[in-house]
mmCIF file of C-alpha atoms in Angstrom:
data_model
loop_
_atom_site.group_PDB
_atom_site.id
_atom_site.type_symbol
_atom_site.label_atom_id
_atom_site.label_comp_id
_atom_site.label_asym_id
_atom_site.label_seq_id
_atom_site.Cartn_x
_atom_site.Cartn_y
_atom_site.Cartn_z
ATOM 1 C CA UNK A 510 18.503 -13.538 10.361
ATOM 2 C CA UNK A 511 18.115 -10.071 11.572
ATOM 3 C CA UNK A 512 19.620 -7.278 9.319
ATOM 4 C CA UNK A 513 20.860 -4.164 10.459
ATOM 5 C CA UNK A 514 18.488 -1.397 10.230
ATOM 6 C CA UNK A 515 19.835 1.859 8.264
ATOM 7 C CA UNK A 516 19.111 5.166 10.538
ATOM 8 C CA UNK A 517 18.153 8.213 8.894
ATOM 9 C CA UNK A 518 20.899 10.478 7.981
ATOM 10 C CA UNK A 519 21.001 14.557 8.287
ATOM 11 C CA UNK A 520 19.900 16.643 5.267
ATOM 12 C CA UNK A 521 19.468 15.113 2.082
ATOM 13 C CA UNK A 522 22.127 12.431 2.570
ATOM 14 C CA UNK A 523 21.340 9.165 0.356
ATOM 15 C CA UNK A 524 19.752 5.999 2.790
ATOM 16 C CA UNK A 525 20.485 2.686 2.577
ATOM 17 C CA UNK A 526 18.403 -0.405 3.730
ATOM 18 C CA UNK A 527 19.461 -4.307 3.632
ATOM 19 C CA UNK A 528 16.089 -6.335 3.996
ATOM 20 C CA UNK A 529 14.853 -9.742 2.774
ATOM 21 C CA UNK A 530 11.631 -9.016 1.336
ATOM 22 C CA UNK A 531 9.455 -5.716 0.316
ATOM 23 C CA UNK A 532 6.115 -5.343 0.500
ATOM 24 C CA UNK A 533 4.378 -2.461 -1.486
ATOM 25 C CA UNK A 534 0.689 -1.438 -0.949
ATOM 26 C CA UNK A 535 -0.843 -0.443 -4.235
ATOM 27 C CA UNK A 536 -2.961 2.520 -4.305
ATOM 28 C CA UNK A 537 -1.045 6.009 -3.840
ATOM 29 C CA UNK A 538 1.564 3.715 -3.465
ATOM 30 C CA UNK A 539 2.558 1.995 -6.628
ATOM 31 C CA UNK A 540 -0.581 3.461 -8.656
ATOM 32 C CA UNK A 541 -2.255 6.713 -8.924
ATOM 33 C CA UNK A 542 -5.573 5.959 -8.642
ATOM 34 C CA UNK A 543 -6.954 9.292 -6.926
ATOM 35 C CA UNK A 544 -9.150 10.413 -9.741
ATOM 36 C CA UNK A 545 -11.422 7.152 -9.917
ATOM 37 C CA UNK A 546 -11.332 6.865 -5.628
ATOM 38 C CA UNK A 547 -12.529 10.252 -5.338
ATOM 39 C CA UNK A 548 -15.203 10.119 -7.727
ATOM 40 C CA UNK A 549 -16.265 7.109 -5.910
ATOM 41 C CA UNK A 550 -16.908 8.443 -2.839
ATOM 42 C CA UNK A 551 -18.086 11.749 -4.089
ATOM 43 C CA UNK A 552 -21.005 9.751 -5.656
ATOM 44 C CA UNK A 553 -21.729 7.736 -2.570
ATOM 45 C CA UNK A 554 -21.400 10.392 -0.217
ATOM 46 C CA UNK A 555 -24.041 12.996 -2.219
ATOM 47 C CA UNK A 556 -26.529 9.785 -2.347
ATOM 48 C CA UNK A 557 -26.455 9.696 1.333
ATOM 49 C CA UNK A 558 -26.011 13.785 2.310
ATOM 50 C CA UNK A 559 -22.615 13.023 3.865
ATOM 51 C CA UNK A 560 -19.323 14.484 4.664
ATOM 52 C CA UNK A 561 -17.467 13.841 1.495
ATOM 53 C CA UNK A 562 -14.239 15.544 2.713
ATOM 54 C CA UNK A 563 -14.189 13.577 6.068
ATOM 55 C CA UNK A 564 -14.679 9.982 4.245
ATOM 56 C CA UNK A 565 -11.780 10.848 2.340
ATOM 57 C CA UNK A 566 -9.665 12.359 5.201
ATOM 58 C CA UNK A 567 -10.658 8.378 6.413
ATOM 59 C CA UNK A 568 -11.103 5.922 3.989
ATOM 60 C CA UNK A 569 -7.487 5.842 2.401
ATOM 61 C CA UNK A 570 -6.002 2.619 2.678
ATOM 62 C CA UNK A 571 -9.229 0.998 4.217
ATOM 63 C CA UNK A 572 -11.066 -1.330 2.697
ATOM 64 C CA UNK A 573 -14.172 -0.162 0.920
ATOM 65 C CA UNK A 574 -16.711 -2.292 3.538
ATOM 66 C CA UNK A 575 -15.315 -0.639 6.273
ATOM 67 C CA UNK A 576 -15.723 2.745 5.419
ATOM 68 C CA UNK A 577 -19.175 1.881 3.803
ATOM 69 C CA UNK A 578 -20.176 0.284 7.082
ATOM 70 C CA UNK A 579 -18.874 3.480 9.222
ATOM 71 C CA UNK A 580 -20.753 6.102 7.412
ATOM 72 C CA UNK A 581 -23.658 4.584 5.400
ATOM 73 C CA UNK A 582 -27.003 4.766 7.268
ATOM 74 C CA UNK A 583 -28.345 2.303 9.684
ATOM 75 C CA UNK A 584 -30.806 0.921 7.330
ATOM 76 C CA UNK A 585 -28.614 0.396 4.504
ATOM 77 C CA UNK A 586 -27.386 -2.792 3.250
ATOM 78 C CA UNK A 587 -23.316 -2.758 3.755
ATOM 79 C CA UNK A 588 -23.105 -6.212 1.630
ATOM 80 C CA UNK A 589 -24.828 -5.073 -1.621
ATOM 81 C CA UNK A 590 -23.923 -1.349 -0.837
ATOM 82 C CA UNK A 591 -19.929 -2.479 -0.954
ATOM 83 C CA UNK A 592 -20.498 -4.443 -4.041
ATOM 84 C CA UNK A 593 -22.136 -1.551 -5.753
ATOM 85 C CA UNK A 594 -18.869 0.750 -4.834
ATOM 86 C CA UNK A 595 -16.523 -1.928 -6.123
ATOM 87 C CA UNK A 596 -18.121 -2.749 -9.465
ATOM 88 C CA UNK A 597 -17.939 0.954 -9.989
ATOM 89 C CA UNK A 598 -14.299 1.161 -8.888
ATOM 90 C CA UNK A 599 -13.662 -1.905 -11.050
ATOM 91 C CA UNK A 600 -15.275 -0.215 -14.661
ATOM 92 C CA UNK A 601 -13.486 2.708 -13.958
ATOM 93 C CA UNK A 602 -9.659 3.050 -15.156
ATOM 94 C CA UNK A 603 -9.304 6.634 -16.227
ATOM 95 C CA UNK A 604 -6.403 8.343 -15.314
ATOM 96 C CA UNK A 605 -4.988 5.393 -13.450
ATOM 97 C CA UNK A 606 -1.021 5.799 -13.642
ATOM 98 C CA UNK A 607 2.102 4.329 -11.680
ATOM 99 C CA UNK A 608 3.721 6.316 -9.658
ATOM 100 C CA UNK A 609 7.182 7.626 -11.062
ATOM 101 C CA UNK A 610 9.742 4.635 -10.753
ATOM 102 C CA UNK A 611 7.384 2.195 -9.619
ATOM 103 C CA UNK A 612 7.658 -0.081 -12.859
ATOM 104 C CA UNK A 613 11.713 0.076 -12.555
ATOM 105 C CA UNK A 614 11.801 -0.594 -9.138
ATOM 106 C CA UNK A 615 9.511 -3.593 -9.534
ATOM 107 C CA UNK A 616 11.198 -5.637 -12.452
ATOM 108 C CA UNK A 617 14.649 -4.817 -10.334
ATOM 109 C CA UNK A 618 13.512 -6.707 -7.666
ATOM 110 C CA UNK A 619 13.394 -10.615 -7.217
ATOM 111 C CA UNK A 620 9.617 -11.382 -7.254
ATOM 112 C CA UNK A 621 10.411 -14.532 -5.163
ATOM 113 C CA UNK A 622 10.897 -11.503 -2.425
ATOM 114 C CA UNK A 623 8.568 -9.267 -2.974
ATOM 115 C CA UNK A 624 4.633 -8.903 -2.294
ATOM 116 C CA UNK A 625 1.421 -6.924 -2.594
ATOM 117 C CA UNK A 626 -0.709 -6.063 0.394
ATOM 118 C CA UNK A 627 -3.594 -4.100 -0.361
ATOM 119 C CA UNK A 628 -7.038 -3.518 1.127
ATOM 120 C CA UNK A 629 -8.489 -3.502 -2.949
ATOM 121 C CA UNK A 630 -10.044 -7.111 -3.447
ATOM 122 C CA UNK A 631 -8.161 -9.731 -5.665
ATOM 123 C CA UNK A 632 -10.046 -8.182 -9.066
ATOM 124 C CA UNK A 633 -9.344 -4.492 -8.412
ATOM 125 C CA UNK A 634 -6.200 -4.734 -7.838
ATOM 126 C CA UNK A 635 -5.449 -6.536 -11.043
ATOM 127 C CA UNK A 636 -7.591 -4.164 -13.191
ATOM 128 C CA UNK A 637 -5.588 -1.071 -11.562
ATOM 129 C CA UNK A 638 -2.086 -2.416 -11.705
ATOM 130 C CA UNK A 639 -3.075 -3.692 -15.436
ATOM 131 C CA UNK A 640 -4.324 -0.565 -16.178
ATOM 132 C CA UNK A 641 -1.102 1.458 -14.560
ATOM 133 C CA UNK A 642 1.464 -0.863 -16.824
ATOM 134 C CA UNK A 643 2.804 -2.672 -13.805
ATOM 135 C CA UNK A 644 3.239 -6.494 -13.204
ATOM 136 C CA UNK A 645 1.220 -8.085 -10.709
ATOM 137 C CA UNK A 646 3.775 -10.137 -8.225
ATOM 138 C CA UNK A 647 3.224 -13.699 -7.447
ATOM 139 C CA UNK A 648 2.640 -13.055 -3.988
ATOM 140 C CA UNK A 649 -0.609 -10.690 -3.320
ATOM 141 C CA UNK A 650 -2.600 -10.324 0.309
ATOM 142 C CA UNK A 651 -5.794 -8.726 -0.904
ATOM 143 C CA UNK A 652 -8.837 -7.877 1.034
ATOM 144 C CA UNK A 653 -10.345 -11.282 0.962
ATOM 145 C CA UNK A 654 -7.028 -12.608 2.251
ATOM 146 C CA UNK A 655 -7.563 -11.571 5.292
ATOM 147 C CA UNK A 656 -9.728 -11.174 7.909
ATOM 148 C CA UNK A 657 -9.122 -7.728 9.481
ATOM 149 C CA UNK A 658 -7.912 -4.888 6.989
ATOM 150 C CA UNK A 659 -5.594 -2.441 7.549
ATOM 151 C CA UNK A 660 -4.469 -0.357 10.240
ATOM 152 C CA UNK A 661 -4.625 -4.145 11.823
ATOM 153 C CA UNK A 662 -0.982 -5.828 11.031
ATOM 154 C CA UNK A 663 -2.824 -9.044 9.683
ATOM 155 C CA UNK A 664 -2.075 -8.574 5.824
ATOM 156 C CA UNK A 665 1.330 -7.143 6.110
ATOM 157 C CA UNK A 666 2.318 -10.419 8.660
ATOM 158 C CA UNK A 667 0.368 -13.016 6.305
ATOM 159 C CA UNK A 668 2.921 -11.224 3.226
ATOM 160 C CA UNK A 669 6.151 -11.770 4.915
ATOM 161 C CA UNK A 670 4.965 -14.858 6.443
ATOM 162 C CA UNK A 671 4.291 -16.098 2.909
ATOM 163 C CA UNK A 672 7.939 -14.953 1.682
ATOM 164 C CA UNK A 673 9.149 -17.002 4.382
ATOM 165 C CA UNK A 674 10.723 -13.699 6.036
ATOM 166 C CA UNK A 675 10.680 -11.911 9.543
ATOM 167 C CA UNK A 676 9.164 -8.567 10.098
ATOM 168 C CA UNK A 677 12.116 -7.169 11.011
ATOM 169 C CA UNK A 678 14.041 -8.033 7.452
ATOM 170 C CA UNK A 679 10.665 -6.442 5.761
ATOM 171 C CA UNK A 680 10.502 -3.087 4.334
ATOM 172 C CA UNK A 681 7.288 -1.888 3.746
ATOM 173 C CA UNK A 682 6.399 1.005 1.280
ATOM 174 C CA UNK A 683 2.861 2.306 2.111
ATOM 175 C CA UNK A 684 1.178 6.015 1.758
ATOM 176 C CA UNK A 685 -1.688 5.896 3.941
ATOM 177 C CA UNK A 686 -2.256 6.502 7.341
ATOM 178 C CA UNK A 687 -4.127 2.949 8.103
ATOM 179 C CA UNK A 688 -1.226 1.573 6.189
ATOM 180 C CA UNK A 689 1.211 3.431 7.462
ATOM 181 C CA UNK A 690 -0.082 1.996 11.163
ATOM 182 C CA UNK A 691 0.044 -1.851 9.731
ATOM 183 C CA UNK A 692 3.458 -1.904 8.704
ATOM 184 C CA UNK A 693 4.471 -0.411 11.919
ATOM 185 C CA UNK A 694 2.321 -2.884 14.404
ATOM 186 C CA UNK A 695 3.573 -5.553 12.632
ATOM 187 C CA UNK A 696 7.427 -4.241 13.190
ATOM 188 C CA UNK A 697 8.486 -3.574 9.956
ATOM 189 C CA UNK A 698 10.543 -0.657 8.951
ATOM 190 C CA UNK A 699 8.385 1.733 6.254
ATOM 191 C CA UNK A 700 9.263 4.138 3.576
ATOM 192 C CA UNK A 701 6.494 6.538 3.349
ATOM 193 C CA UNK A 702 5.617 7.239 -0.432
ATOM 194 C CA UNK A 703 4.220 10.672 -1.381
ATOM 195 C CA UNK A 704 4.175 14.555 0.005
ATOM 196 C CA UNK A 705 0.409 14.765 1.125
ATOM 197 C CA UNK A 706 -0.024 16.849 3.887
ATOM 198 C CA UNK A 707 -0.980 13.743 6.050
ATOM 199 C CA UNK A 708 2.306 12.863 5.800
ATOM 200 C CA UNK A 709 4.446 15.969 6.846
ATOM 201 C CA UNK A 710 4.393 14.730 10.831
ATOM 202 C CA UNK A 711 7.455 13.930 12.458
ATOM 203 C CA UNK A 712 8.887 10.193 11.492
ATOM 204 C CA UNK A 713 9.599 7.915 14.207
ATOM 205 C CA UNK A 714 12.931 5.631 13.829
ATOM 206 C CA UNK A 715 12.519 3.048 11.116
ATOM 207 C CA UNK A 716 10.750 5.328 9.173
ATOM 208 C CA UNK A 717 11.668 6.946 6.296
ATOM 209 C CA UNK A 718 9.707 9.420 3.209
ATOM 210 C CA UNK A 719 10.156 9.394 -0.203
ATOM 211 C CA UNK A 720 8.294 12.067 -2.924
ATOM 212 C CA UNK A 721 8.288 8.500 -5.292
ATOM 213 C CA UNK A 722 10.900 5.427 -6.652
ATOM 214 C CA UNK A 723 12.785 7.809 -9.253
ATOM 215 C CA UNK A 724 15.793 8.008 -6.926
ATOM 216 C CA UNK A 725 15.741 4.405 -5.672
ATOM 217 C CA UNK A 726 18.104 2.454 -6.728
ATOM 218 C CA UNK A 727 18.519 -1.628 -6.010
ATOM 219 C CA UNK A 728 21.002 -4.309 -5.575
ATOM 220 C CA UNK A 729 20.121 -7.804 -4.523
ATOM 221 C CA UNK A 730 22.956 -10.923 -4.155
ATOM 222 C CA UNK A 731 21.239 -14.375 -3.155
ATOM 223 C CA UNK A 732 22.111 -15.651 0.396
ATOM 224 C CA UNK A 733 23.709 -18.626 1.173
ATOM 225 C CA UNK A 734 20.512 -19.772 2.449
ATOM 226 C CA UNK A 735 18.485 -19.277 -0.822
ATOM 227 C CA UNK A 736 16.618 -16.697 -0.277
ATOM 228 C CA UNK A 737 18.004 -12.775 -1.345
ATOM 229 C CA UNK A 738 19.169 -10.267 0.567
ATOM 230 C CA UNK A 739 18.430 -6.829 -1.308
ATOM 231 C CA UNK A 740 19.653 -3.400 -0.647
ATOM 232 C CA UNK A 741 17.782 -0.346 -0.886
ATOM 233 C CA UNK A 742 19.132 2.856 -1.280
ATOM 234 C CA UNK A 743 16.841 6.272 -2.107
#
């Protein structure tokens, strides 16, 4: 069943979307886990004499072998190298929040329609949604899930594919670039979460920007059909 897509409104006006399923990615999404990811890649990119500023202008919403394999030397070893990052990711929790909302807007939604896409492996992103107070839902597409990460559509299909939805009744709620680019390849409509300056360009149709989930509000009735149909409005 294909649901009618809510258009942007002028101003300030409130927005309303009716979708079967939502898909959240997790960092800068649902957590705040900038501290930690920054002092990541600070570390890696002073061992090597890199660019720090450009592998974090990059890496956001990658996973961590890709952007190890783009900028770490020829010689190096990419396997161990991205196990090294994550173990360091994974013992490091400081700071680590949700984003304002985020819990609300979670335990208001069926998790029978919901999912988690990230590019953070299966133990990360337990440790950082532990750590930010949120509940993990049932259905999670880490990076092992799949075999091509974000901006390739593969994660974000094998989510709504899993909830038994089409793209089109999908909203996905991503902050990244590479994210941003997933959700939209694989036809989904996308609420961008956050202000950064990344993300002051022009939106195309379907898209829509929100500073966080404080405003969003959520009402879900179960179709005839068994499954929900939820509406959105922020």
């Amino acid at each position: 069943m294909i649901l009618p897509a809510a258009q942007p409104g002028p101003g300030h006006s409130r927005q309303t979307l009716t979708v079967r399923a939502v898909l959240f990615d997790m960092d800068g999404t649902l957590v705040d886990s900038t501290a930690v990811v920054e002092q990541v890649w600070l570390e890696f990119a002073e061992r090597y004499g890199l660019d720090y500023t450009e592998i974090l202008r990059t890496s956001h919403g990658v996973q961590a072998g890709d952007t190890v394999r783009r900028y770490a030397p020829a010689d190096a070893d990419v396997v161990a190298l991205t196990a090294e990052l994550g173990e360091m990711e994974r013992n490091r929790t400081d700071g680590i929040i949700a984003l304002p909302g985020a819990e609300a807007l979670l335990e208001a939604l069926p998790d029978e329609a919901i999912a988690l896409v990230t590019s953070a492996d299966r133990i990360l992103a337990d440790i950082r949604m532990q750590a930010a107070g949120l509940a993990m839902p049932s259905t999670a597409v880490t990076a092992e899930a799949v075999t091509r990460g974000k901006p390739h559509p593969q994660g974000y299909l094998k989510a709504a594919a899993l909830l038994g939805a089409e793209p089109a009744d999908v909203v996905v709620f991503e902050d990244a670039p590479a994210g941003i680019a997933a959700a939209r390849a694989a036809g989904m409509r996308t609420v961008v979460v956050g202000q950064a300056a990344a993300h002051q360009a022009d939106l195309e149709p379907g898209m829509w920007r929100i500073p966080d989930y404080s405003a969003v509000t959520v009402e879900t009735v179960r179709h005839d059909d068994g499954g929900h149909v939820i509406t959105l409005t922020f």
